[in-house]
mmCIF file of C-alpha atoms in Angstrom:
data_model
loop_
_atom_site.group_PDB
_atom_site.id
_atom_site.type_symbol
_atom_site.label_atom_id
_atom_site.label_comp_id
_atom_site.label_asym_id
_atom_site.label_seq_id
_atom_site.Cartn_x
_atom_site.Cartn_y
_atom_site.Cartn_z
ATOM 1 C CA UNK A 1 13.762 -8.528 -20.798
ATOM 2 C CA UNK A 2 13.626 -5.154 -19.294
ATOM 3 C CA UNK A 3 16.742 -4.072 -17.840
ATOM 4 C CA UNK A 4 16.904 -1.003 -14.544
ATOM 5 C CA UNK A 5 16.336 2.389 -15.558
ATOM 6 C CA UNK A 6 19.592 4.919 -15.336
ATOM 7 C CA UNK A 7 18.895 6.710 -12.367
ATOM 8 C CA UNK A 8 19.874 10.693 -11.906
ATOM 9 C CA UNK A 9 22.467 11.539 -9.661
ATOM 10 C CA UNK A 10 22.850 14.878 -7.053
ATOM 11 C CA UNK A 11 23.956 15.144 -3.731
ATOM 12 C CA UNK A 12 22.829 16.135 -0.603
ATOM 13 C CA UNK A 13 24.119 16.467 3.212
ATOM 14 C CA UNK A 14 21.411 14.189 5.375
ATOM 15 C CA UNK A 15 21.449 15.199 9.306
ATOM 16 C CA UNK A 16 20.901 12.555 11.802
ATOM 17 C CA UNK A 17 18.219 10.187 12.035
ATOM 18 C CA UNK A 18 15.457 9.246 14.915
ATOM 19 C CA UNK A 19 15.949 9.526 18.752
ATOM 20 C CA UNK A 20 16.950 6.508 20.611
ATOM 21 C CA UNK A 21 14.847 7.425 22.871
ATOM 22 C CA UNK A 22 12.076 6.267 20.950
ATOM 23 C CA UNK A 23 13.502 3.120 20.539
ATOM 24 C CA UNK A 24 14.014 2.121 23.594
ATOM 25 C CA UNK A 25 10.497 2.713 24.304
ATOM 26 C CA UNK A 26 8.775 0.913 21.891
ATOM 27 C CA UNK A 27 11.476 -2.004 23.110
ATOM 28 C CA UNK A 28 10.361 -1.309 26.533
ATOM 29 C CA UNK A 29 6.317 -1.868 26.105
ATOM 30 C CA UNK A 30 6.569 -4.848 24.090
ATOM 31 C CA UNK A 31 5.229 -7.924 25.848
ATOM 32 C CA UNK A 32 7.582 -11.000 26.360
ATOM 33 C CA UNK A 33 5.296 -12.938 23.840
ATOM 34 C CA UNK A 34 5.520 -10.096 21.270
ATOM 35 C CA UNK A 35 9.539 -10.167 21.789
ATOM 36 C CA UNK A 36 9.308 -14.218 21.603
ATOM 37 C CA UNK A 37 6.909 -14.099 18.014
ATOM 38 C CA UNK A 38 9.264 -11.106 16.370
ATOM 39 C CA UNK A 39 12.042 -12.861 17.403
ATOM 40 C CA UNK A 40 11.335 -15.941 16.035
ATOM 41 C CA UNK A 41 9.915 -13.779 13.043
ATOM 42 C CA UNK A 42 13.453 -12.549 12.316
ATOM 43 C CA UNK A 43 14.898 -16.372 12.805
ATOM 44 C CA UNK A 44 12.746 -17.222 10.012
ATOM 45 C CA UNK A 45 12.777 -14.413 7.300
ATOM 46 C CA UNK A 46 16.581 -12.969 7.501
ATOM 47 C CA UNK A 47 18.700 -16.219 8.684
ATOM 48 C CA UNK A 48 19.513 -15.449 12.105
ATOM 49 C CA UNK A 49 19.119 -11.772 11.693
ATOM 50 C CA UNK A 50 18.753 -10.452 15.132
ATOM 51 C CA UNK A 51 18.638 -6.956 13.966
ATOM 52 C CA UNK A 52 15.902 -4.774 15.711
ATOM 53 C CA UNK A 53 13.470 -2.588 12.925
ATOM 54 C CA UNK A 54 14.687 0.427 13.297
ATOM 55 C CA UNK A 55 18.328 -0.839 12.363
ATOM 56 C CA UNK A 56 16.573 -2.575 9.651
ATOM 57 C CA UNK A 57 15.484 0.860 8.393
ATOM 58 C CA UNK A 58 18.477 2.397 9.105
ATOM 59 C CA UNK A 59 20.369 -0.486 6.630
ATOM 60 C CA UNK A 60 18.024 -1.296 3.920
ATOM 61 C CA UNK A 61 16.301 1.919 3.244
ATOM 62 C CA UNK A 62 18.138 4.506 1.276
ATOM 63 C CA UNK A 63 18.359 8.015 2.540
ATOM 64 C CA UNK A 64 15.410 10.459 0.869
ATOM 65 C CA UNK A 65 18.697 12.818 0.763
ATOM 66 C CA UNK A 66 21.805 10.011 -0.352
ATOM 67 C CA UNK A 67 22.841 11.229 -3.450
ATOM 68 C CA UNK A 68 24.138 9.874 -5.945
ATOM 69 C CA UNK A 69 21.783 7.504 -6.292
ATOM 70 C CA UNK A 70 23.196 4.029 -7.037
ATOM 71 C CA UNK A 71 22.642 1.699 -9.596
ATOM 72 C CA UNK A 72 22.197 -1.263 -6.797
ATOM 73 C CA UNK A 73 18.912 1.184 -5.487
ATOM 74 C CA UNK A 74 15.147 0.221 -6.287
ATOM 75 C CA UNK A 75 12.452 2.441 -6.397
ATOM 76 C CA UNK A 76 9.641 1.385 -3.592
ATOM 77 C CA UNK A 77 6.149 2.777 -3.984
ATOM 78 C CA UNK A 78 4.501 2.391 -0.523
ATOM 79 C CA UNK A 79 1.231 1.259 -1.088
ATOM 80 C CA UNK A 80 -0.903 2.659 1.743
ATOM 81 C CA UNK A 81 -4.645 1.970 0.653
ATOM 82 C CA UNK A 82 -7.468 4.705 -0.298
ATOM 83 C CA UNK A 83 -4.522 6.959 -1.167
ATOM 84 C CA UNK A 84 -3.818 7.105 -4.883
ATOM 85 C CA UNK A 85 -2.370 3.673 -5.304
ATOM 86 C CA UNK A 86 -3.929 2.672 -7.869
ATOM 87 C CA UNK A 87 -3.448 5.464 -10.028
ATOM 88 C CA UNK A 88 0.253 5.101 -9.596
ATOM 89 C CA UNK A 89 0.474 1.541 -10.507
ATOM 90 C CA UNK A 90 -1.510 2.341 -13.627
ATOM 91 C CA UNK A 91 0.561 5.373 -14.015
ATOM 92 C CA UNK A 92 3.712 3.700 -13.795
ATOM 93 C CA UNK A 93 2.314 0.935 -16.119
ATOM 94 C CA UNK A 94 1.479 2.663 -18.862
ATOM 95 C CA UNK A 95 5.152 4.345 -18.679
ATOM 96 C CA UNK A 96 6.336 0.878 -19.159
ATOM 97 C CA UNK A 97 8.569 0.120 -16.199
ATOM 98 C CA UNK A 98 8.541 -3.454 -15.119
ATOM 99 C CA UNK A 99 6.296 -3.991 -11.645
ATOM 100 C CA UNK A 100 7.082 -6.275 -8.673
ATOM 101 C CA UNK A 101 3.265 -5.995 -7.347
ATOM 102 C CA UNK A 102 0.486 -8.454 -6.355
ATOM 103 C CA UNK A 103 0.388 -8.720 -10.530
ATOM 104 C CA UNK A 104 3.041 -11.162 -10.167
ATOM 105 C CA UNK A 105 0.944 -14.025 -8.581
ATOM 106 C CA UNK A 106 -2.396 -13.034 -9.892
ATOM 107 C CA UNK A 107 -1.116 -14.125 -12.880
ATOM 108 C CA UNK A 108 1.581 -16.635 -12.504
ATOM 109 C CA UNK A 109 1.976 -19.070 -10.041
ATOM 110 C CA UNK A 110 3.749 -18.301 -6.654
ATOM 111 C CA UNK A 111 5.798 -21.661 -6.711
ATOM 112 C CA UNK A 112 7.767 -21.003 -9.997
ATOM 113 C CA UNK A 113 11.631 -21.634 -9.082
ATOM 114 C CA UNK A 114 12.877 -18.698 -11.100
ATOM 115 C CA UNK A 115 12.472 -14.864 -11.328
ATOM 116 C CA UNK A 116 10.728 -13.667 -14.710
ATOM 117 C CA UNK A 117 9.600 -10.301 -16.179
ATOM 118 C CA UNK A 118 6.401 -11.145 -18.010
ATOM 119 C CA UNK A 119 4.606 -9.205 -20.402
ATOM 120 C CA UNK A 120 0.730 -8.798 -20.523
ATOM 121 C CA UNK A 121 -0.726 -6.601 -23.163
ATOM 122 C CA UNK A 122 2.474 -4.173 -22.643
ATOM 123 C CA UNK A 123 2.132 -4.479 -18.556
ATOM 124 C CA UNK A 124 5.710 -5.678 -17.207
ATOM 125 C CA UNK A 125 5.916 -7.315 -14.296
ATOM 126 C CA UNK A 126 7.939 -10.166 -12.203
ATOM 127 C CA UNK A 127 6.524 -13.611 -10.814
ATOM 128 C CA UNK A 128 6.255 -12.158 -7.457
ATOM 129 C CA UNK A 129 4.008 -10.724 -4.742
ATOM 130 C CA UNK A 130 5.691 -8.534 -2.818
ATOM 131 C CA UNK A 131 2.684 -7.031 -1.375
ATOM 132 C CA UNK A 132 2.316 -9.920 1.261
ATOM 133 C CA UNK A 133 4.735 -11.007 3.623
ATOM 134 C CA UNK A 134 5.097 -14.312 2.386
ATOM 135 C CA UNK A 135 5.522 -13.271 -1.172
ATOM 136 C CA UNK A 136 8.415 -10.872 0.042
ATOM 137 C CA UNK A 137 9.846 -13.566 1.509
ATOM 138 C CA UNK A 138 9.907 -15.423 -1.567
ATOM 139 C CA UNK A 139 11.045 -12.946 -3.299
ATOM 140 C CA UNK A 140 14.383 -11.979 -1.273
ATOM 141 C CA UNK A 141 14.707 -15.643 -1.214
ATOM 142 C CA UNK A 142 15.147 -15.454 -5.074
ATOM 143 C CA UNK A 143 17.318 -12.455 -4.758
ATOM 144 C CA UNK A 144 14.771 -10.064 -6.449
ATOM 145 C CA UNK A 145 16.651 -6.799 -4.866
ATOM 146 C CA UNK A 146 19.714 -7.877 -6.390
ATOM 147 C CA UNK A 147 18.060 -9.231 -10.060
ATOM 148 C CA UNK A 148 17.712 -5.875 -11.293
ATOM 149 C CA UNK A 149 14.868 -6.950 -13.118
ATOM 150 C CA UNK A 150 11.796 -5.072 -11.232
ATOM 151 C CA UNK A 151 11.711 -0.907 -11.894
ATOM 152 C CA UNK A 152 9.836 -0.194 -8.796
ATOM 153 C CA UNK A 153 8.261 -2.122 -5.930
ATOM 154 C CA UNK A 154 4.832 -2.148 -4.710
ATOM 155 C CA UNK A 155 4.728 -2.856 -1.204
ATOM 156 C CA UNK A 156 4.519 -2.263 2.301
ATOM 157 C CA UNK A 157 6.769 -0.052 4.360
ATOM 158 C CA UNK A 158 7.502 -3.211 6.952
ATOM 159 C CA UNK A 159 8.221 -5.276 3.914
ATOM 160 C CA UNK A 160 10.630 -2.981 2.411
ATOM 161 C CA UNK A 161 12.715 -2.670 5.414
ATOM 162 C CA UNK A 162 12.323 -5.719 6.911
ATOM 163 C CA UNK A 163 12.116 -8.692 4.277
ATOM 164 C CA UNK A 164 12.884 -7.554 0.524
ATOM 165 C CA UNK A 165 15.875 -5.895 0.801
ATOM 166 C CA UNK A 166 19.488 -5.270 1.948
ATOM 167 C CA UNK A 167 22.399 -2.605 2.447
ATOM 168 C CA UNK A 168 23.919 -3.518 -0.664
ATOM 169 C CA UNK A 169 20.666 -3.281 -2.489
ATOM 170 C CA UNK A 170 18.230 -0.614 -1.098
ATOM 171 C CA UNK A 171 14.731 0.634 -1.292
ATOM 172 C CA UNK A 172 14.182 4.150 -1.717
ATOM 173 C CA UNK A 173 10.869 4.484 -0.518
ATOM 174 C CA UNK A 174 8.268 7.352 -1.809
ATOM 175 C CA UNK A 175 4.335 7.524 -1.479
ATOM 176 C CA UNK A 176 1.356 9.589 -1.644
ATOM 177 C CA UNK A 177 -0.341 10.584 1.690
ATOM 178 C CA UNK A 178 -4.062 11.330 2.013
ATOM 179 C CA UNK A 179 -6.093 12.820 5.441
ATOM 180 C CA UNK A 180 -6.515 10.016 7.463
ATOM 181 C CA UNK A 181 -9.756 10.754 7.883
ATOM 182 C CA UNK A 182 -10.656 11.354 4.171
ATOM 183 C CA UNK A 183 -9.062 8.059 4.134
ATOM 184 C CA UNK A 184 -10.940 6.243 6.384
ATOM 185 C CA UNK A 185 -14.139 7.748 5.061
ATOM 186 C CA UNK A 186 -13.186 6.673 1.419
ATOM 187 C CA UNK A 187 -12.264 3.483 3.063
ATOM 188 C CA UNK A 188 -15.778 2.915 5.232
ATOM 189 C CA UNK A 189 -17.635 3.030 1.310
ATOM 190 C CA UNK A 190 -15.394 1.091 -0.695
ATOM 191 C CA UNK A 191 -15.940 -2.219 1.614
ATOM 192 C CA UNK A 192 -19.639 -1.668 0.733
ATOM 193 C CA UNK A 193 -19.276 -2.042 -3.007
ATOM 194 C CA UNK A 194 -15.350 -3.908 -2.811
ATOM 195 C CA UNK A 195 -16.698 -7.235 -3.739
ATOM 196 C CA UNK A 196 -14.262 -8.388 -5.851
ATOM 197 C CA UNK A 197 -12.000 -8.047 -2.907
ATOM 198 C CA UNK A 198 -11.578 -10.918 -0.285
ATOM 199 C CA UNK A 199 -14.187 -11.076 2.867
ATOM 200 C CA UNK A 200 -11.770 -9.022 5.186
ATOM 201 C CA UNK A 201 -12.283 -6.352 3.079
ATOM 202 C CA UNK A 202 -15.949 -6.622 1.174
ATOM 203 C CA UNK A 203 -18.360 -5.909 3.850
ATOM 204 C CA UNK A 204 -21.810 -6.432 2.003
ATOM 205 C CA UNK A 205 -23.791 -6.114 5.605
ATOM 206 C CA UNK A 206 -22.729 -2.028 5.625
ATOM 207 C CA UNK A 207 -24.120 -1.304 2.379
ATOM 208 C CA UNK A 208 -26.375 1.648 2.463
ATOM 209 C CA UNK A 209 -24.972 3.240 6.223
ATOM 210 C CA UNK A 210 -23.879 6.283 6.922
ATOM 211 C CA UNK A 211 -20.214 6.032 8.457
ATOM 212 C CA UNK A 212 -21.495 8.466 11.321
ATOM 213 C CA UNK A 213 -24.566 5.527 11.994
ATOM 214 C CA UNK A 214 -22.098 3.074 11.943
ATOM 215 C CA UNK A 215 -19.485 4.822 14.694
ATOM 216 C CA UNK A 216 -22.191 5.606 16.554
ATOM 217 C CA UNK A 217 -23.550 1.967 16.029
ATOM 218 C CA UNK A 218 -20.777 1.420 18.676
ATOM 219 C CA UNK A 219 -19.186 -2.137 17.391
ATOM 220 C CA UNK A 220 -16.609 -0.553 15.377
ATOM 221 C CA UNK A 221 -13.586 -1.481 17.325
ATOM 222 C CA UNK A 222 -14.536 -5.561 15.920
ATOM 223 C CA UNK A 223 -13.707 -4.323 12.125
ATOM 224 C CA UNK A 224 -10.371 -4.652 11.252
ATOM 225 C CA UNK A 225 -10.421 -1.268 9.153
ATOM 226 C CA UNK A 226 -11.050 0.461 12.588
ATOM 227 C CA UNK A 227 -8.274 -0.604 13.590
ATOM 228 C CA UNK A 228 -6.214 1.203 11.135
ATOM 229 C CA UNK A 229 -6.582 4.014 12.592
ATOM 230 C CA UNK A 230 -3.111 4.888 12.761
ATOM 231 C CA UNK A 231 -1.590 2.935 10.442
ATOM 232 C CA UNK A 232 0.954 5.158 8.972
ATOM 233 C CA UNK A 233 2.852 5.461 12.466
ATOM 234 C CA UNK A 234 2.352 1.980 13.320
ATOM 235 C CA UNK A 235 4.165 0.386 10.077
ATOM 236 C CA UNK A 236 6.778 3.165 9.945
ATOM 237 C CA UNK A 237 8.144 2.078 13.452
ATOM 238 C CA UNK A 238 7.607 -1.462 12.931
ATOM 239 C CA UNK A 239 4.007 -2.329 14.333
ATOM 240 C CA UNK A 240 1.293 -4.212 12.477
ATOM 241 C CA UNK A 241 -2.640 -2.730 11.578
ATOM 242 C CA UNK A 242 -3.707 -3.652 14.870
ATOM 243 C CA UNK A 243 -1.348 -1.873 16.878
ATOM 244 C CA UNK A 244 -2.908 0.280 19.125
ATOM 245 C CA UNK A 245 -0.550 0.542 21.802
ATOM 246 C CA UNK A 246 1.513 3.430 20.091
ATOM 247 C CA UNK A 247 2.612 6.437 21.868
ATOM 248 C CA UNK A 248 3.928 10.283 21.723
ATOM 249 C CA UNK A 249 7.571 8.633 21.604
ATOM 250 C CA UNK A 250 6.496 6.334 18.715
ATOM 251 C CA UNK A 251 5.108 9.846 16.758
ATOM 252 C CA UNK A 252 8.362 11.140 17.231
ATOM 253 C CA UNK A 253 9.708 8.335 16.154
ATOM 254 C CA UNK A 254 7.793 8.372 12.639
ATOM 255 C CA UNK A 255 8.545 11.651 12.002
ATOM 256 C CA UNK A 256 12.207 11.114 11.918
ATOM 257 C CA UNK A 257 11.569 8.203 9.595
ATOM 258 C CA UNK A 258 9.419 10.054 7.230
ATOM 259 C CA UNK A 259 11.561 12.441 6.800
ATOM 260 C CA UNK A 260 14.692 10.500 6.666
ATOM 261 C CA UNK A 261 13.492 7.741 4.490
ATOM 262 C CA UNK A 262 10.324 8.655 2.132
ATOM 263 C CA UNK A 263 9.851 10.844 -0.599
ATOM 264 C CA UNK A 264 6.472 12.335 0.716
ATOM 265 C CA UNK A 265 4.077 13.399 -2.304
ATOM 266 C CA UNK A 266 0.313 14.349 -1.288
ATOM 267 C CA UNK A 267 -3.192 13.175 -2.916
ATOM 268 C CA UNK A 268 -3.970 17.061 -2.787
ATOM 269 C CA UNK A 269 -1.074 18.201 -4.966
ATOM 270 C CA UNK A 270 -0.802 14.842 -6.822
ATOM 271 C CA UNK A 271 0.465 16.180 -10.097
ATOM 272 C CA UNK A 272 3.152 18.010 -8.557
ATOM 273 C CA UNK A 273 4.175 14.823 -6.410
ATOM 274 C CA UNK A 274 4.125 12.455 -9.136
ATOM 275 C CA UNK A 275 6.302 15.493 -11.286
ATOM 276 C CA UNK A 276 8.711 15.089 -8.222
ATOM 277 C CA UNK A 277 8.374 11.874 -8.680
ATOM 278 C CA UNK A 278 9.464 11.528 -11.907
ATOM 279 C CA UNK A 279 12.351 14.113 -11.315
ATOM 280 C CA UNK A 280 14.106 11.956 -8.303
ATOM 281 C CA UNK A 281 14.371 8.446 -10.226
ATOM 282 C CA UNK A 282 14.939 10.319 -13.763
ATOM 283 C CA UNK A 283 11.782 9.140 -15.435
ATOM 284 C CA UNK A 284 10.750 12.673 -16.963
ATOM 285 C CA UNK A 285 11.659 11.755 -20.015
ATOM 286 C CA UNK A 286 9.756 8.741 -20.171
ATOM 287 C CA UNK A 287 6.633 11.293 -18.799
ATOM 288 C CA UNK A 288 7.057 13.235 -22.190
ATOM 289 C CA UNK A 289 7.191 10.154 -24.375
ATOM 290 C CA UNK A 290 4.218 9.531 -22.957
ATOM 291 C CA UNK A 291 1.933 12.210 -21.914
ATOM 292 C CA UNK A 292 -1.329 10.194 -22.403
ATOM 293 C CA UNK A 293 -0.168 8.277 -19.171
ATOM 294 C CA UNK A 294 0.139 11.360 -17.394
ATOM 295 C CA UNK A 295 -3.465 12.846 -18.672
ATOM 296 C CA UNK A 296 -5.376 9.638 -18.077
ATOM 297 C CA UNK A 297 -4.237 8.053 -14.687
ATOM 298 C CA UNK A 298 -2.475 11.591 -12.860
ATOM 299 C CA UNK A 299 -4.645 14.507 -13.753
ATOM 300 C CA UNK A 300 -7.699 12.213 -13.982
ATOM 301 C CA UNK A 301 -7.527 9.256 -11.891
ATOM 302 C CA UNK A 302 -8.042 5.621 -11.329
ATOM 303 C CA UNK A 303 -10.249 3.739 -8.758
ATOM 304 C CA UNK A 304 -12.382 6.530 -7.556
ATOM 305 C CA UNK A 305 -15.068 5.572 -5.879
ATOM 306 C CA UNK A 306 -17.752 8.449 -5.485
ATOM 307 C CA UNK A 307 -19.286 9.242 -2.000
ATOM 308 C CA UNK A 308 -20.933 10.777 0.893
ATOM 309 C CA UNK A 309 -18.139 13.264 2.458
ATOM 310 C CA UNK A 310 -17.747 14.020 6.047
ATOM 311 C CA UNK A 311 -17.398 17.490 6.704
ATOM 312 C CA UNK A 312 -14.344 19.128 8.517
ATOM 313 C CA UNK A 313 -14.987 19.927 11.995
ATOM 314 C CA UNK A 314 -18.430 17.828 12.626
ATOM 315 C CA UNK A 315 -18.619 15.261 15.307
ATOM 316 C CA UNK A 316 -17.797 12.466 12.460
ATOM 317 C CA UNK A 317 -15.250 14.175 11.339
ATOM 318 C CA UNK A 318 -13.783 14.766 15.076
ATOM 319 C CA UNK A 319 -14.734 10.713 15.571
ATOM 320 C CA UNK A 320 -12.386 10.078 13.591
ATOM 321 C CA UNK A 321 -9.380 11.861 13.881
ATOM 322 C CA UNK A 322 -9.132 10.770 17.663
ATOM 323 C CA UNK A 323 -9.067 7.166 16.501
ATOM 324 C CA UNK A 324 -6.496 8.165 14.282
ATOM 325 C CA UNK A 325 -5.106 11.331 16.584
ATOM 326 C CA UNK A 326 -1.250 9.938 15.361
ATOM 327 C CA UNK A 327 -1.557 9.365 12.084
ATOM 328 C CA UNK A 328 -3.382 12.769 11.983
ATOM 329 C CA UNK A 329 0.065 14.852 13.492
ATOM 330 C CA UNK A 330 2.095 12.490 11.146
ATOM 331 C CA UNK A 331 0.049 14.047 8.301
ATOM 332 C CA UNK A 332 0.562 17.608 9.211
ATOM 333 C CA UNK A 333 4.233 17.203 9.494
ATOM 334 C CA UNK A 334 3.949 15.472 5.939
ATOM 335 C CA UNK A 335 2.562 18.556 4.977
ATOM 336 C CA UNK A 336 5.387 20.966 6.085
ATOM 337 C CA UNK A 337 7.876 17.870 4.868
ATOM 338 C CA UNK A 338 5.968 18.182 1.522
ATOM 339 C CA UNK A 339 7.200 21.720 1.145
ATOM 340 C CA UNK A 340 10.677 21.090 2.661
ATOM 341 C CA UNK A 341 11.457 18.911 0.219
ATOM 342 C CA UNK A 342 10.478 21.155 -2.811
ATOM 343 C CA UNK A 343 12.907 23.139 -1.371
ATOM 344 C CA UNK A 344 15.687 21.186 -0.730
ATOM 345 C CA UNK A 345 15.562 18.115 -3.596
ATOM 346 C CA UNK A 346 14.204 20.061 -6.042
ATOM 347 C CA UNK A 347 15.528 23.495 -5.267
ATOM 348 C CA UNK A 348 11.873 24.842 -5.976
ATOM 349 C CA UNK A 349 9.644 27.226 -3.982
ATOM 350 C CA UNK A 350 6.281 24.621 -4.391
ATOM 351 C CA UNK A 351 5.639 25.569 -7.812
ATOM 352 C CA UNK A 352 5.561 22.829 -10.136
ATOM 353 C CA UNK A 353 8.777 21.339 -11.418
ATOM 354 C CA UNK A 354 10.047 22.260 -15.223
ATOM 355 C CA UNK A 355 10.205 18.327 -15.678
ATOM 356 C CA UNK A 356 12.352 19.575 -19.096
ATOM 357 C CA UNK A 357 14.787 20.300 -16.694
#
């Protein structure tokens, strides 16, 4: 059995985190039956935790900037679809670190009253699925966090902070970011060939449109995937895919988060993210034992899914990024994060990291 990977240590000065003012708004706008269903929701998953979600970010998510990293800390990939994902988790795989994914239940049963790293043709991974709520459940339940046995997490932000894991044991959270509307383009053609995915997802009745037909088709808004539109802000200050009732406060709001609490690597610059990566949880040397992990899944990918491209700047294009307008901002701050970081973590100027280092 696999035990946690050493983890490098530096230090760093952090400044202070999001505006209250934020907060309070979000608290403000929710409806009595949303406060009466997250309430309860809390009741349920954290035994009488009456914490709000910010403070459960605050707690249970490590600082992108709280060095020395600790022992106690897990690495948390956050999983947002279209966006590299699978190329890390094969990545990652191939590395051999041991996986807390969806793997866990796809291949062992859910109900199994003990935590276990199992082995599948040199794929580690634990008898968990962290990747739905109910599986995170089960897994804090079982004391995962605190197990040591799973290298990194693959989950969702909300999950992360909310559900898997605790001040005493924290998530340190990084991901790779993609154009939200590249995204929801890449997105739109994978539900037309998806179908070994489930019916929420497979959508065999779009096969063969063009995603500018189908917006202009005008019954968009009744697919969930339309609602994503902002996803990214919506999970990062607490909401669910179908939040649409987000505002300049909640932006703000994200921002802070982002930066406070995710390593931010971009599809664009993928090899130097994953590089940074690699740096920050002290798995470079694992990258040079092996470099055919690197070559296959990094430099040439996993799960691409060829298709029509929307071009910058046309009225598709524009279609889009007002039904994701937040997400969109969040993504050019990630940007200008993406280089602050290089700066600060990794005391580099954007050129790739000396991973010998």
């Amino acid at each position: 059995m696999k035990t946690r990977i050493a983890l490098r240590r530096r230090h760093y000065a952090f400044g202070a985190f999001a505006t209250m003012t934020a907060i309070a708004s979000r608290l403000l706008r929710e409806s009595p039956m949303d406060l009466i269903e997250n309430t309860e929701s809390m009741l349920v998953n954290s035994g009488g935790d009456q914490r709000t979600f910010y403070e459960y970010v605050s707690d249970n998510l490590a600082n992108v900037t709280d060095y020395p990293l600790k022992e106690e800390d897990t690495p948390v990939y956050w999983h947002i679809h279209k966006s590299g994902g699978t190329s890390m988790k094969d990545y990652y795989a191939c590395m051999g670190l041991v996986e807390a994914s969806e793997m866990g239940v796809i291949r062992h049963s859910d109900s199994e009253p003990e935590l276990q790293v199992h082995d599948r043709e040199g794929t580690y991974y634990v008898n968990v699925d962290v990747s739905r709520k109910e599986g995170s459940v089960r897994a804090k339940r079982l004391g995962l966090a605190k197990s040591g046995l799973a290298d990194i997490f693959y989950t969702q932000f909300q999950f992360a902070a909310k559900l898997l894991f605790t001040p005493e044991y924290r998530g340190r959270v990084f991901t790779l970011l993609r154009h939200p509307v590249e995204r929801s383009v890449s997105m739109f053609y994978y539900k037309q060939i998806a179908s070994w995915e489930n019916p929420r997802i497979y959508r065999p009745d779009l096969d063969g449109m063009n995603i500018g037909a189908w917006l202009k088709r005008g019954d968009f808004q009744d697919d969930v995937e339309a609602m994503y539109g902002n996803f990214m802000v919506a999970r990062l200050v607490g909401g669910g895919p179908h939040n649409i009732d987000l505002t300049n406060d909640d932006l703000e709001l994200a921002k802070d988060i982002l930066r406070q609490k995710v390593l931010v690597g971009l599809i664009t610059q993928i090899e130097e993210s994953v590089n940074r990566f690699d740096k920050y949880f002290g798995w470079t040397l694992r990258q040079e034992e092996h470099p055919e992990c690197f070559e296959r899944f990094i430099r040439q990918g996993e799960n691409i899914n060829e298709h029509e491209h929307v071009q910058e700047g046309s009225d598709t294009w524009n279609k889009l990024a007002e039904l994701a307008k937040y997400d969109v901002q969040l993504y050019e701050y990630a940007l200008q994060l993406f280089d602050e970081q290089g700066k600060n973590l990794f005391g580099n100027d954007g050129a790739t990291i000396d991973i010998g280092q």
